[in-house]
Tab-separated table of C-alpha atoms and ligand atoms in Angstrom:
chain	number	residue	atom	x	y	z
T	201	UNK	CA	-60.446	196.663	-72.968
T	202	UNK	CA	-57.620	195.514	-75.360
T	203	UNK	CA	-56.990	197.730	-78.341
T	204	UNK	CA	-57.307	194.822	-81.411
T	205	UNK	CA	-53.877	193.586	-82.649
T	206	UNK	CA	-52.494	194.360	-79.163
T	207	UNK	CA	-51.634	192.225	-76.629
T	208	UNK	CA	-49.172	191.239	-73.419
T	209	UNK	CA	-47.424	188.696	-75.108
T	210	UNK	CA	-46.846	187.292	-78.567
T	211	UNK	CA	-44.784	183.931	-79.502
T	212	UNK	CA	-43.625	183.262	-82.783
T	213	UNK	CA	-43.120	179.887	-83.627
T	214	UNK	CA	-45.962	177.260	-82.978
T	215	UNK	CA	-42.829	174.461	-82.474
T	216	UNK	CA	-41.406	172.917	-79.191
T	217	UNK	CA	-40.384	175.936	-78.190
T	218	UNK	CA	-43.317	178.042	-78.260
T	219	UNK	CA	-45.192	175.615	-77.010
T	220	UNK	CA	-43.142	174.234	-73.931
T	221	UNK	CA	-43.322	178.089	-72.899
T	222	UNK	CA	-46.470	178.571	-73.253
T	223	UNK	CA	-46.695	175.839	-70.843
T	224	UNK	CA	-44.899	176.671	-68.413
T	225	UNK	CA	-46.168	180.404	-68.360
T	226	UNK	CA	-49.685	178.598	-67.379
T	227	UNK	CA	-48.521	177.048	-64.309
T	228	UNK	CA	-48.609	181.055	-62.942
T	229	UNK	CA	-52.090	181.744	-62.291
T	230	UNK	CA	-51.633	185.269	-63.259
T	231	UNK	CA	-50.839	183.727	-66.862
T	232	UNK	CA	-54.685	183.548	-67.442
T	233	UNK	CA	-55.060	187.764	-67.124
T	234	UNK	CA	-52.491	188.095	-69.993
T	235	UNK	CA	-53.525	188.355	-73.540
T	236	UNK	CA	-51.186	186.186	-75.991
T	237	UNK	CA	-50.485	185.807	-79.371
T	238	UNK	CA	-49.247	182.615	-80.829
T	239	UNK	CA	-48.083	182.748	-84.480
T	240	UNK	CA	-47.143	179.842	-86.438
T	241	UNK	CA	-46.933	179.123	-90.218
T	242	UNK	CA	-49.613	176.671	-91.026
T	243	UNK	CA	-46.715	173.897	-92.025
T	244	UNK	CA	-47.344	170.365	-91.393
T	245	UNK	CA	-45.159	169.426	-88.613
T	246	UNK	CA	-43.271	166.067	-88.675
T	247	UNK	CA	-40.819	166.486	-85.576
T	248	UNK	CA	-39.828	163.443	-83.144
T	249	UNK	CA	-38.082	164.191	-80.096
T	250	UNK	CA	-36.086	161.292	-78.194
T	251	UNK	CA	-34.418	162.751	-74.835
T	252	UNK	CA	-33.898	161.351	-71.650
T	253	UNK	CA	-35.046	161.942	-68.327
T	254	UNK	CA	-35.558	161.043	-64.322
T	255	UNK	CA	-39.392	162.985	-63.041
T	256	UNK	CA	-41.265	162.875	-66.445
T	257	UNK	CA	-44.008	165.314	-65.742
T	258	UNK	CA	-47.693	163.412	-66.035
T	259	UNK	CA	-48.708	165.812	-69.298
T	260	UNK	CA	-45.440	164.944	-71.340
T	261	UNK	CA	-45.797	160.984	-69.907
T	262	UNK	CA	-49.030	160.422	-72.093
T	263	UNK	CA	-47.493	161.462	-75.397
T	264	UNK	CA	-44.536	158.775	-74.775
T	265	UNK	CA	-44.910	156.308	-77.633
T	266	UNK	CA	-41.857	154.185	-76.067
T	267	UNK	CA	-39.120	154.314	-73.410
T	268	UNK	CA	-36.281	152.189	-72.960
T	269	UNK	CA	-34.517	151.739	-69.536
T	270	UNK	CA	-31.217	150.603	-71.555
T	271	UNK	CA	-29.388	151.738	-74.061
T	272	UNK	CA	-26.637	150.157	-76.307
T	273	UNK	CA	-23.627	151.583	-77.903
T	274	UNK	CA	-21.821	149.741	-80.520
T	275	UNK	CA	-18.676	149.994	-82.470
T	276	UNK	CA	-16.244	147.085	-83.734
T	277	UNK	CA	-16.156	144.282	-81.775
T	278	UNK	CA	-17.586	146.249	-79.027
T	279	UNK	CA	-21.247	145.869	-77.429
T	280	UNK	CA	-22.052	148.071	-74.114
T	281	UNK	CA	-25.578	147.784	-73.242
T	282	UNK	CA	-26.680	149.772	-69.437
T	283	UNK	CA	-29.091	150.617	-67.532
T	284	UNK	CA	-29.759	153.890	-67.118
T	285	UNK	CA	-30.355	154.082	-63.598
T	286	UNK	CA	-32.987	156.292	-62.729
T	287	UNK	CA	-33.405	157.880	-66.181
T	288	UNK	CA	-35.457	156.664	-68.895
T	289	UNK	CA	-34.633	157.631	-72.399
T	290	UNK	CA	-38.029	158.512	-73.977
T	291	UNK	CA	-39.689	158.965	-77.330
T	292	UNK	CA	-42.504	161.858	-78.253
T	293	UNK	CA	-43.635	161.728	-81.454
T	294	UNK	CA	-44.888	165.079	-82.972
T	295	UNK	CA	-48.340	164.162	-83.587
T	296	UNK	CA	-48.716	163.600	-79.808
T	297	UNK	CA	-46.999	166.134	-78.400
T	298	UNK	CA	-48.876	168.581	-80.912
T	299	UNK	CA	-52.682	167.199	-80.284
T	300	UNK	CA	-52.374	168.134	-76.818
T	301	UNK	CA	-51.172	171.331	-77.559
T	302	UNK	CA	-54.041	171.865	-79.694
T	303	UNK	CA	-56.752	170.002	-78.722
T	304	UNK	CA	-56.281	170.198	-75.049
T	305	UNK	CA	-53.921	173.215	-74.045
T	306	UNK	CA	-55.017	175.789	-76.217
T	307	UNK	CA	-58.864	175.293	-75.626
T	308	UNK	CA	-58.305	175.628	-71.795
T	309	UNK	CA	-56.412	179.198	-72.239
T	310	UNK	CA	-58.942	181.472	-74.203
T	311	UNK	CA	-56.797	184.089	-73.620
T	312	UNK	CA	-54.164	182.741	-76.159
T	313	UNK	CA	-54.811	183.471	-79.891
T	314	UNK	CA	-53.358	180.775	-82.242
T	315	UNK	CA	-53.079	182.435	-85.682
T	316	UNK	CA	-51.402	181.467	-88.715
T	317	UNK	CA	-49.847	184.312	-89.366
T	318	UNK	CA	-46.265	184.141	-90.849
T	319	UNK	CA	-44.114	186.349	-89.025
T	320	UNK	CA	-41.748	188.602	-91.072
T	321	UNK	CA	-40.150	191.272	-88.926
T	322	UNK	CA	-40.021	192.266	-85.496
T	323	UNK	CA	-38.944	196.103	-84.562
T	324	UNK	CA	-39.615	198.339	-81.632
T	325	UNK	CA	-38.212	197.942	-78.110
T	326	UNK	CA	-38.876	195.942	-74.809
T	327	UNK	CA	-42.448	197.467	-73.921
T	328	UNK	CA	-42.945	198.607	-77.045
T	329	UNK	CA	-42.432	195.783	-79.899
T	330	UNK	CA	-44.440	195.835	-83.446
T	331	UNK	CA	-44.711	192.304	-85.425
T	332	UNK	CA	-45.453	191.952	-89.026
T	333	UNK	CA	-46.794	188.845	-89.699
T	334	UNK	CA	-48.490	188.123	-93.046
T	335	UNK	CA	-50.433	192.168	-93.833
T	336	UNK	CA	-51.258	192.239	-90.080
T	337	UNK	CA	-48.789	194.852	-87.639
T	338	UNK	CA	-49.344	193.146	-83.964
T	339	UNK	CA	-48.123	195.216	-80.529
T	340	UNK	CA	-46.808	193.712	-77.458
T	341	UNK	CA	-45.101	194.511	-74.363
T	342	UNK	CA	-43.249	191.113	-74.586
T	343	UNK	CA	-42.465	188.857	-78.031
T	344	UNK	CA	-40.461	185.442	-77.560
T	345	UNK	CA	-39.179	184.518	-80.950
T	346	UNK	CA	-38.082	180.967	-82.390
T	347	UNK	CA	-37.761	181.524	-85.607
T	348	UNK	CA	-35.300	183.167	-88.124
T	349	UNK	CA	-36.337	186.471	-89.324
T	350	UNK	CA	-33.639	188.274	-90.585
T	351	UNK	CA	-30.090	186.888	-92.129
T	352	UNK	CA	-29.798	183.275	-91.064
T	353	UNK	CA	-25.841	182.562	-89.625
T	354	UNK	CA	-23.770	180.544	-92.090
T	355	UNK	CA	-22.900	176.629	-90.368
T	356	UNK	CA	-19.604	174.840	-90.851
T	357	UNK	CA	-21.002	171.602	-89.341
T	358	UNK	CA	-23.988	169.454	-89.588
T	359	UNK	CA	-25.653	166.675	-87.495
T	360	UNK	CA	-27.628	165.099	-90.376
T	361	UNK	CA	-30.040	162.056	-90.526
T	362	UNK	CA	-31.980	160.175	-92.560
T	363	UNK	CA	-34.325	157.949	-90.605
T	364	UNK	CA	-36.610	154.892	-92.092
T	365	UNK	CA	-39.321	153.350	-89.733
T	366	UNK	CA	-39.700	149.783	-91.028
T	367	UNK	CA	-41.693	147.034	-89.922
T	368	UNK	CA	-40.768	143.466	-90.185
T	369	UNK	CA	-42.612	140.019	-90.480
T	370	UNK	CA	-39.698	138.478	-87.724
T	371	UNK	CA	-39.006	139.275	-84.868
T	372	UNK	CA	-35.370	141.111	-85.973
T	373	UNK	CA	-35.192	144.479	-82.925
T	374	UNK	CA	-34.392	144.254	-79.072
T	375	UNK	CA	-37.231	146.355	-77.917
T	376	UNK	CA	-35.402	146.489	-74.063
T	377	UNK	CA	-32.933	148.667	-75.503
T	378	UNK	CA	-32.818	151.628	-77.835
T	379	UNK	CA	-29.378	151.777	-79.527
T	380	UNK	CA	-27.910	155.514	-79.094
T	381	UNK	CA	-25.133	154.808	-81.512
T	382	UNK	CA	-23.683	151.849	-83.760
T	383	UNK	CA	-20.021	152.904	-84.895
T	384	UNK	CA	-19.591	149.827	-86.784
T	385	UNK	CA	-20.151	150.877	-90.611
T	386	UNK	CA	-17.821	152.434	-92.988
T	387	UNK	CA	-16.482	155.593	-91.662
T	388	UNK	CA	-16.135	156.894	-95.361
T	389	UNK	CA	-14.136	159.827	-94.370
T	390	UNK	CA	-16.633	161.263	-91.739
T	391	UNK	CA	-18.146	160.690	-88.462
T	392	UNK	CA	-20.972	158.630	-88.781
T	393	UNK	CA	-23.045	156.358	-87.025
T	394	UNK	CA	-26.213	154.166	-86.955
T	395	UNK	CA	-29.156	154.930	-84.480
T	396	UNK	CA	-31.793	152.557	-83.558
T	397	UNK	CA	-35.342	152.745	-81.850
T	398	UNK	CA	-36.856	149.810	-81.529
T	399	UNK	CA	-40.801	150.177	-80.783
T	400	UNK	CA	-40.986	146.290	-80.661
T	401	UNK	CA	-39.907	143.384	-81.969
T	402	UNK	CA	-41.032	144.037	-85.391
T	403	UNK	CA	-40.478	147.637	-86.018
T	404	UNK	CA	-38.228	150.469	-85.146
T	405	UNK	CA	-36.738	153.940	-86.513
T	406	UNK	CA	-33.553	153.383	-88.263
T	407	UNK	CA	-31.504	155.873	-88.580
T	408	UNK	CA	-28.218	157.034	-89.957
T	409	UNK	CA	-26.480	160.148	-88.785
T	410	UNK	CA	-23.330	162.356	-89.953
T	411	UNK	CA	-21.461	164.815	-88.373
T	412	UNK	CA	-20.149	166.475	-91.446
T	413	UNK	CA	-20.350	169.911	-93.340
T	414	UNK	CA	-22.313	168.487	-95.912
T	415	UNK	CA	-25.273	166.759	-96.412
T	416	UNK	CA	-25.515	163.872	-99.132
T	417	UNK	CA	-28.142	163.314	-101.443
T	418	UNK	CA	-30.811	161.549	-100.262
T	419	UNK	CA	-30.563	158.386	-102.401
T	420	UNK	CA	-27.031	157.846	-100.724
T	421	UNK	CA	-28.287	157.903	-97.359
T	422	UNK	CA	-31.080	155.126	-98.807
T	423	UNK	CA	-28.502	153.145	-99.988
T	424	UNK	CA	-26.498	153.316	-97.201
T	425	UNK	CA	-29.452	152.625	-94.353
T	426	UNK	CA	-30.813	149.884	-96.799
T	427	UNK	CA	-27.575	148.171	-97.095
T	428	UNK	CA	-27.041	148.425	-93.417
T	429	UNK	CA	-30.697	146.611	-92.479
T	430	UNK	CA	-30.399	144.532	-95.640
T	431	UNK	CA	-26.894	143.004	-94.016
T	432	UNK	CA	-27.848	142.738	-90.273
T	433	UNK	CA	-31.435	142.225	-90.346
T	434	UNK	CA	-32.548	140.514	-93.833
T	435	UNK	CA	-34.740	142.018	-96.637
T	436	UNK	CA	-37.992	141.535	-95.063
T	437	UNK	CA	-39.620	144.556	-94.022
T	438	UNK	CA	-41.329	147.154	-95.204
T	439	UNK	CA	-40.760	150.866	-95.021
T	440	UNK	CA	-43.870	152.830	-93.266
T	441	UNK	CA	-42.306	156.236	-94.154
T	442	UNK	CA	-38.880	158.229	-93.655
T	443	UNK	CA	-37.335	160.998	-92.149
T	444	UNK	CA	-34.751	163.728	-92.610
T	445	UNK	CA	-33.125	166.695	-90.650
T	446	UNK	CA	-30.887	168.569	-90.073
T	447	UNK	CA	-29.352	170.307	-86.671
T	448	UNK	CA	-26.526	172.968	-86.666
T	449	UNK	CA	-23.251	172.018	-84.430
T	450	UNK	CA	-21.857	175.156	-83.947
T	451	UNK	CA	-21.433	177.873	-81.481
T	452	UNK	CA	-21.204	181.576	-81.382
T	453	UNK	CA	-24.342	182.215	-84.098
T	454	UNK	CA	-26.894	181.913	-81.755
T	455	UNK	CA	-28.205	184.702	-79.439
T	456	UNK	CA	-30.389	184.967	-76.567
T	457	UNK	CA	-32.281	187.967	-77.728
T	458	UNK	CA	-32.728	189.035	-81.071
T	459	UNK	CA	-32.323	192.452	-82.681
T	460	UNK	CA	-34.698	194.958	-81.270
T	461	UNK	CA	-34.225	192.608	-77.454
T	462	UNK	CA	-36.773	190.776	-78.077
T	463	UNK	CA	-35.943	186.970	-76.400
T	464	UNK	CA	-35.515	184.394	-78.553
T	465	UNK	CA	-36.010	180.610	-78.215
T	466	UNK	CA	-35.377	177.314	-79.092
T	467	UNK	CA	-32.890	176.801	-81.607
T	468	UNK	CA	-32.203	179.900	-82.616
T	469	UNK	CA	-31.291	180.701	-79.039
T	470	UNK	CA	-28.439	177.627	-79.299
T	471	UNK	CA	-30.833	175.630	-77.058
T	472	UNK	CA	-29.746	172.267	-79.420
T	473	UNK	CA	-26.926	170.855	-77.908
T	474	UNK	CA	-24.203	171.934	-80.488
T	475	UNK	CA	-22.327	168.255	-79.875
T	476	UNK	CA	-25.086	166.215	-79.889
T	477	UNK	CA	-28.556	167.788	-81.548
T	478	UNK	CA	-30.434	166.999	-77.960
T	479	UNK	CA	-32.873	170.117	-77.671
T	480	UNK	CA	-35.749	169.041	-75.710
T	481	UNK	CA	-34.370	168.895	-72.265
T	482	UNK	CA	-32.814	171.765	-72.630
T	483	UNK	CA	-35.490	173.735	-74.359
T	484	UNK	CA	-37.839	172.121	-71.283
T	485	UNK	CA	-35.728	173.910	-68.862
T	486	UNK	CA	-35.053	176.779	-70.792
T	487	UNK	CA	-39.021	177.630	-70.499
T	488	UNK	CA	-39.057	176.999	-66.577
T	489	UNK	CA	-36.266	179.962	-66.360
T	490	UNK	CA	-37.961	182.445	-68.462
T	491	UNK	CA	-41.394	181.437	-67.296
T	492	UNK	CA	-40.224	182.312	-63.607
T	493	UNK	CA	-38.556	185.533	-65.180
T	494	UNK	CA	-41.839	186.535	-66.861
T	495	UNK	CA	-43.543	186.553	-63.665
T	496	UNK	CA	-40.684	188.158	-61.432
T	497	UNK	CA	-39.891	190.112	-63.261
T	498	UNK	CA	-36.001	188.713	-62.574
T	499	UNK	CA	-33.387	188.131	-65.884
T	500	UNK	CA	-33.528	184.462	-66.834
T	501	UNK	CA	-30.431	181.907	-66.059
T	502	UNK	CA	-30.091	180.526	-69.693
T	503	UNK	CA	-28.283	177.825	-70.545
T	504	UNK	CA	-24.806	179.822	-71.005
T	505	UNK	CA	-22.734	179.431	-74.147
T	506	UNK	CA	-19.573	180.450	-71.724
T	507	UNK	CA	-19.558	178.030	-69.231
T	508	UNK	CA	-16.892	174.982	-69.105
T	509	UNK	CA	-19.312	172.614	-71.039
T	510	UNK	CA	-19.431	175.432	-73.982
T	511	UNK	CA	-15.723	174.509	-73.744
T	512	UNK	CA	-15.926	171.223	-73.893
T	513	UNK	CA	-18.174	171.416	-77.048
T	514	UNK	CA	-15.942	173.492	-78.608
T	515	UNK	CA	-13.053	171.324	-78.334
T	516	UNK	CA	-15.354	168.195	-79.608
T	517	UNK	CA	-16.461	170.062	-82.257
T	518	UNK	CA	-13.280	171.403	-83.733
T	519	UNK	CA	-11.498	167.664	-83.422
T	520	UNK	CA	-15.086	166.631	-85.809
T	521	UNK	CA	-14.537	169.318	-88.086
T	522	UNK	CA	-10.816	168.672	-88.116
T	523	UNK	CA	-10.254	165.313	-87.693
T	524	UNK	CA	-13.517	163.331	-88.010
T	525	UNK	CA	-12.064	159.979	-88.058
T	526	UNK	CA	-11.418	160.412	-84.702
T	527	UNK	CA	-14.897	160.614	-83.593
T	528	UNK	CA	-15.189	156.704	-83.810
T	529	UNK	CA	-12.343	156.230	-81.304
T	530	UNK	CA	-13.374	159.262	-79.110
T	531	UNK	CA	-16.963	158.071	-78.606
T	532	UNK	CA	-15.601	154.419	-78.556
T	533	UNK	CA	-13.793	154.878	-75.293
T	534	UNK	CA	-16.047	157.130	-74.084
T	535	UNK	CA	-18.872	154.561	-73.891
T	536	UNK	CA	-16.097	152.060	-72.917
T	537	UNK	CA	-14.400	153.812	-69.819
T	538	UNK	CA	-17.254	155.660	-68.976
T	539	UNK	CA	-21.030	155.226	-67.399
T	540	UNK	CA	-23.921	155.766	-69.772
T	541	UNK	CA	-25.597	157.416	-66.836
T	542	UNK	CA	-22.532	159.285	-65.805
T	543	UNK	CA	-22.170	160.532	-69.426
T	544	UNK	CA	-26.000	161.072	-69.929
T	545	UNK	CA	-25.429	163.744	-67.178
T	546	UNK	CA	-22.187	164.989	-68.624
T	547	UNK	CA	-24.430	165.913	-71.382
T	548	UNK	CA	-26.793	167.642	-69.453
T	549	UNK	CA	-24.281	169.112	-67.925
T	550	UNK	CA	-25.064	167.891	-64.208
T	551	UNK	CA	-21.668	166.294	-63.342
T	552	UNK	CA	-19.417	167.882	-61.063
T	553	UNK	CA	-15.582	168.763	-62.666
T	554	UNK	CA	-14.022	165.854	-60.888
T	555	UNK	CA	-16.314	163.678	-63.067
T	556	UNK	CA	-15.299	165.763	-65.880
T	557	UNK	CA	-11.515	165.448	-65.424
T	558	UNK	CA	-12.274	161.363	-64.826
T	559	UNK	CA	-14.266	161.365	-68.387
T	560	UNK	CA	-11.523	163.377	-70.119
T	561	UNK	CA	-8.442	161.807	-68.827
T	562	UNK	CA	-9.727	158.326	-70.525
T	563	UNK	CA	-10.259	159.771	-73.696
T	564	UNK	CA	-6.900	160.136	-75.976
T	565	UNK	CA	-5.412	163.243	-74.417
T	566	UNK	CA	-2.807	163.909	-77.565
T	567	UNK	CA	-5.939	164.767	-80.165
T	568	UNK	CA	-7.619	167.383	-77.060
T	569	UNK	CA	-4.648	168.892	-76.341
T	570	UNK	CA	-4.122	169.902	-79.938
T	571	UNK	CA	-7.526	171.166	-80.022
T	572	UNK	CA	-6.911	172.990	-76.974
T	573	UNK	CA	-3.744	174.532	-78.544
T	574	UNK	CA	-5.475	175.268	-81.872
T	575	UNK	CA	-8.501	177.075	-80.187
T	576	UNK	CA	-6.187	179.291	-77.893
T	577	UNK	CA	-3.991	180.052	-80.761
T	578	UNK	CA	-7.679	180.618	-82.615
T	579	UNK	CA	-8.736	183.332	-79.879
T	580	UNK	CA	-5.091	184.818	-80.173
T	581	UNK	CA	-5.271	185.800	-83.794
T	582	UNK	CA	-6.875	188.568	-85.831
T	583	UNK	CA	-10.724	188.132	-87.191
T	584	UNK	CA	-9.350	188.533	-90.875
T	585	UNK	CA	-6.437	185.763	-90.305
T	586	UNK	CA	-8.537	182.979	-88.892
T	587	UNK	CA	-9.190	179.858	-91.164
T	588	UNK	CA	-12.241	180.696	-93.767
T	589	UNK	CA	-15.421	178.066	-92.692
T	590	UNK	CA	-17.540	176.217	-95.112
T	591	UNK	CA	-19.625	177.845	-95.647
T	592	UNK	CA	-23.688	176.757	-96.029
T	593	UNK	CA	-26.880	178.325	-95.222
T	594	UNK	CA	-29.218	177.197	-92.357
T	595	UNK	CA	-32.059	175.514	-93.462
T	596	UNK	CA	-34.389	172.623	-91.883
T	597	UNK	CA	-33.473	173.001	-88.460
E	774	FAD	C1	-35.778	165.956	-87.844
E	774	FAD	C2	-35.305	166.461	-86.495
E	774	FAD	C3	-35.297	165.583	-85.412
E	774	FAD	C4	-34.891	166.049	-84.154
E	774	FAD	N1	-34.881	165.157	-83.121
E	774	FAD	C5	-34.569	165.594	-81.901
E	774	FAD	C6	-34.610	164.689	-80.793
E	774	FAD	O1	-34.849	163.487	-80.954
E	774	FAD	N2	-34.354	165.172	-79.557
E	774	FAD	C7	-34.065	166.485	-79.352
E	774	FAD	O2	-33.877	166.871	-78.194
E	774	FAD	N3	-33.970	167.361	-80.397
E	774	FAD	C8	-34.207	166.946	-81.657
E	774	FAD	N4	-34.125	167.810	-82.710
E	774	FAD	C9	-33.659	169.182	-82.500
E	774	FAD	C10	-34.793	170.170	-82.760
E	774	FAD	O3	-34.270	171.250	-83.458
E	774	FAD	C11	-35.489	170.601	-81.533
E	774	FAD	O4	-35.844	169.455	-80.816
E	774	FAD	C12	-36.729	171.479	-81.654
E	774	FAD	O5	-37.670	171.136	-82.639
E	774	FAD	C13	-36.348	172.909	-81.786
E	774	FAD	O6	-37.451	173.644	-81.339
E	774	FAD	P1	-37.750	175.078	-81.897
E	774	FAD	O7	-38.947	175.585	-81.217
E	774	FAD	O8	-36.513	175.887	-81.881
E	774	FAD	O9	-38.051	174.840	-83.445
E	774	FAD	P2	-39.307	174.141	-84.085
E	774	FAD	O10	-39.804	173.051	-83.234
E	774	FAD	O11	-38.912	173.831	-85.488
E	774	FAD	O12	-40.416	175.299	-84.095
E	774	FAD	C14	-40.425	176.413	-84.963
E	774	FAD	C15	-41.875	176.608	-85.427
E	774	FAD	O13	-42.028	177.866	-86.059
E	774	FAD	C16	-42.834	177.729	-87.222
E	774	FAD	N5	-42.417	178.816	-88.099
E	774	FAD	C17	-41.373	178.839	-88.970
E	774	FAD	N6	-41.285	180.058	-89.553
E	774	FAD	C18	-42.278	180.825	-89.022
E	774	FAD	C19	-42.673	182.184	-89.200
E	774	FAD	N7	-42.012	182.999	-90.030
E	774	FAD	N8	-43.726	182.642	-88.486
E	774	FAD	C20	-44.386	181.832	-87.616
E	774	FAD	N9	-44.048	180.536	-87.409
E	774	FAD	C21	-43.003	180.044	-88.099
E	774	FAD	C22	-42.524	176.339	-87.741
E	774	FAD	O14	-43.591	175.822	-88.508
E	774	FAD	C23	-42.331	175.568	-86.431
E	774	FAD	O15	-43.543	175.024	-85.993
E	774	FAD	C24	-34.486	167.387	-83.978
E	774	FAD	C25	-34.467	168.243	-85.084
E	774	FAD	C26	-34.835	167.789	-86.328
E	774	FAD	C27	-34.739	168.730	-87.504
């Protein structure tokens, strides 16, 4: 018999995260002997995940609200709309994905206690770890952690969106084809882009998104999305409600354990895509490594930070934070010279480096080269000598 407040296991963070490991922990059937803690916050939770994807498993298929077999890129005088192939890019709204969690999962696994309990600290050791979490002290052997505890890291650069979801009286949206990313509005200095989901003819998510340091207010990014539907799709439509977030594109901030070893997850672990915000996949197959690790006892393969794609971001990411003007042109011949499915994979990081060199050497080589130079010459000089960052507190991820 369990001593109270103890258990095998405890999760903090009731998000994608937590969950997606809790489910994968239950395809063991030794999962059921364990006794787990889940601790979340008691916030409403608003999330939408859009990812895409070949063998949708059957439990994450019936909280699809839409999926598209095409998508569309746009920029100036440039349409490329593709099919993806075998991949389907999908859309999970929150309030699906989270009613199964907790009206179907969490009933079938009595051995997993849900508690709102905000967690404040974690200290102890592998074996041994203590959790404070509102005036409760919890024990485990194990704690997975997706949430910030302690300092959060300071971000240079910002995906950030401001979605409407609008229905219309016409028929104004393509519903064959979801619209990754429409380059052709004002740059205004920054990388920026429209994104479109359209759930039918009549309504879709609308969505503007920056790469940038800073966010705007929010009335600018109104202004901005309603002048943008206003000019291409007329003035009538209503708004059902809005959106906002806010992912960090950076690397080197985010660890795979925390400070007393405990693992963490999710975002905090770097599991977003630092080029491109795209966490679910990742976070999916994240939870399949350390799932199989639980149970073998073996270390996890992560999703590495060091490998050739971490490269890759990084030299994306400092031409964006350098140069962001370019990003237009970049992504414009990209989607031009390139596959969607090919670069769908390059994101995932499934393409071989043959690919790779094919994708690269249409892209304009003078603007990578100098961000190749710059990060070498980066690495080569002292901490105290390398350019300050912008620098802005994580929040809303
Ligand atoms: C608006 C928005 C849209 C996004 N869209 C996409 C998308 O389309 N596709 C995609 O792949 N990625 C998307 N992302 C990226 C996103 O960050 C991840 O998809 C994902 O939500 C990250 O999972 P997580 O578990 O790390 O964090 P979360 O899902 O945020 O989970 C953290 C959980 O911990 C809880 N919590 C917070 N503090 C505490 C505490 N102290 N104690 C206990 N619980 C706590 C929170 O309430 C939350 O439920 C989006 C992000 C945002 C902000």
């Amino acid at each position: 018999m369990q001593q109270k407040n103890t258990y095998d296991l405890i999760v903090i963070g009731d998000g994608l995260s937590g969950f997606l490991l809790l489910y994968e922990l239950s395809k063991y059937p030794e999962f059921a002997n364990q006794q787990v803690l889940l601790l979340g916050d008691g916030q409403e939770k608003h999330r939408t995940w859009c990812f895409w994807e070949k063998n949708l498993e059957p439990v994450f298929q019936q909280m699809v609200h839409t999926s598209w077999k095409d998508l569309t890129f746009r920029s100036d005088n440039t349409e490329i709309r593709e099919d993806l192939g075998d991949l389907k890019y999908y859309y999970i709204p929150g309030e699906s994905f989270f009613s199964y969690f907790q009206e179907k999962f969490l009933p079938l696994h009595p051995h997993i206690t849900y508690r709102n309990d905000r967690a404040l600290k974690v200290n102890g050791a592998p074996g041994d770890f203590s959790v404070v979490a509102g005036d409760q002290v919890y024990k485990a052997k194990n704690v997975y952690n997706s949430v910030f505890l302690g300092e959060k890291p300071k971000i240079d650069l910002w995906q950030h969106f401001r979605g409407w979801f609008i229905e219309s009286e016409e028929e104004i949206f393509d519903p064959g084809s979801a619209v990754l990313m429409d380059f052709s509005i004002d740059q205004q200095g920054a990388c920026r882009f429209m994104y479109i989901l359209p759930f039918s003819a009549k309504s879709a998510l609308v969505e503007l998104t920056y790469f940038d340091p800073e966010p705007l207010g929010m009335s600018e990014y109104d202004k901005e999305i309603e002048r943008f539907i206003n000019g291409r799709m007329g003035k009538n439509y209503r708004i059902l409600k809005k959106e906002y977030g806010q992912i960090p594109m950076q690397q080197g901030v985010f660890h795979h354990y925390g400070d007393h070893g405990e693992i963490n997850l999710g975002t905090i672990a770097g599991m977003a895509k630092p080029t491109t915000g795209f966490a679910f996949q990742r976070i999916m197959k994240d939870s399949k490594a350390l799932a199989r690790a639980y149970f073998t006892g073996r270390e996890a393969k992560r999703v590495d930070e060091t490998d050739r794609f971490a490269f890759y971001d990084s030299l994306l990411l400092w031409i964006i934070r350098n140069h962001p003007l370019a990003g237009k042109n970049i992504f414009t011949l990209l989607f031009q010279q390139t596959q969607m499915d090919r670069i769908l994979r390059f994101l995932d990081q499934q393409t071989n480096i043959w690919e790779e060199v094919n994708i690269f050497a249409r892209l304009p080589v003078p603007i990578f080269l100098r961000a190749l130079f710059s990060k070498l010459s980066e690495k080569m000089l002292p901490e105290t000598e390398k350019e300050p960052v912008v620098i802005k507190d994580l929040q809303n991820v």
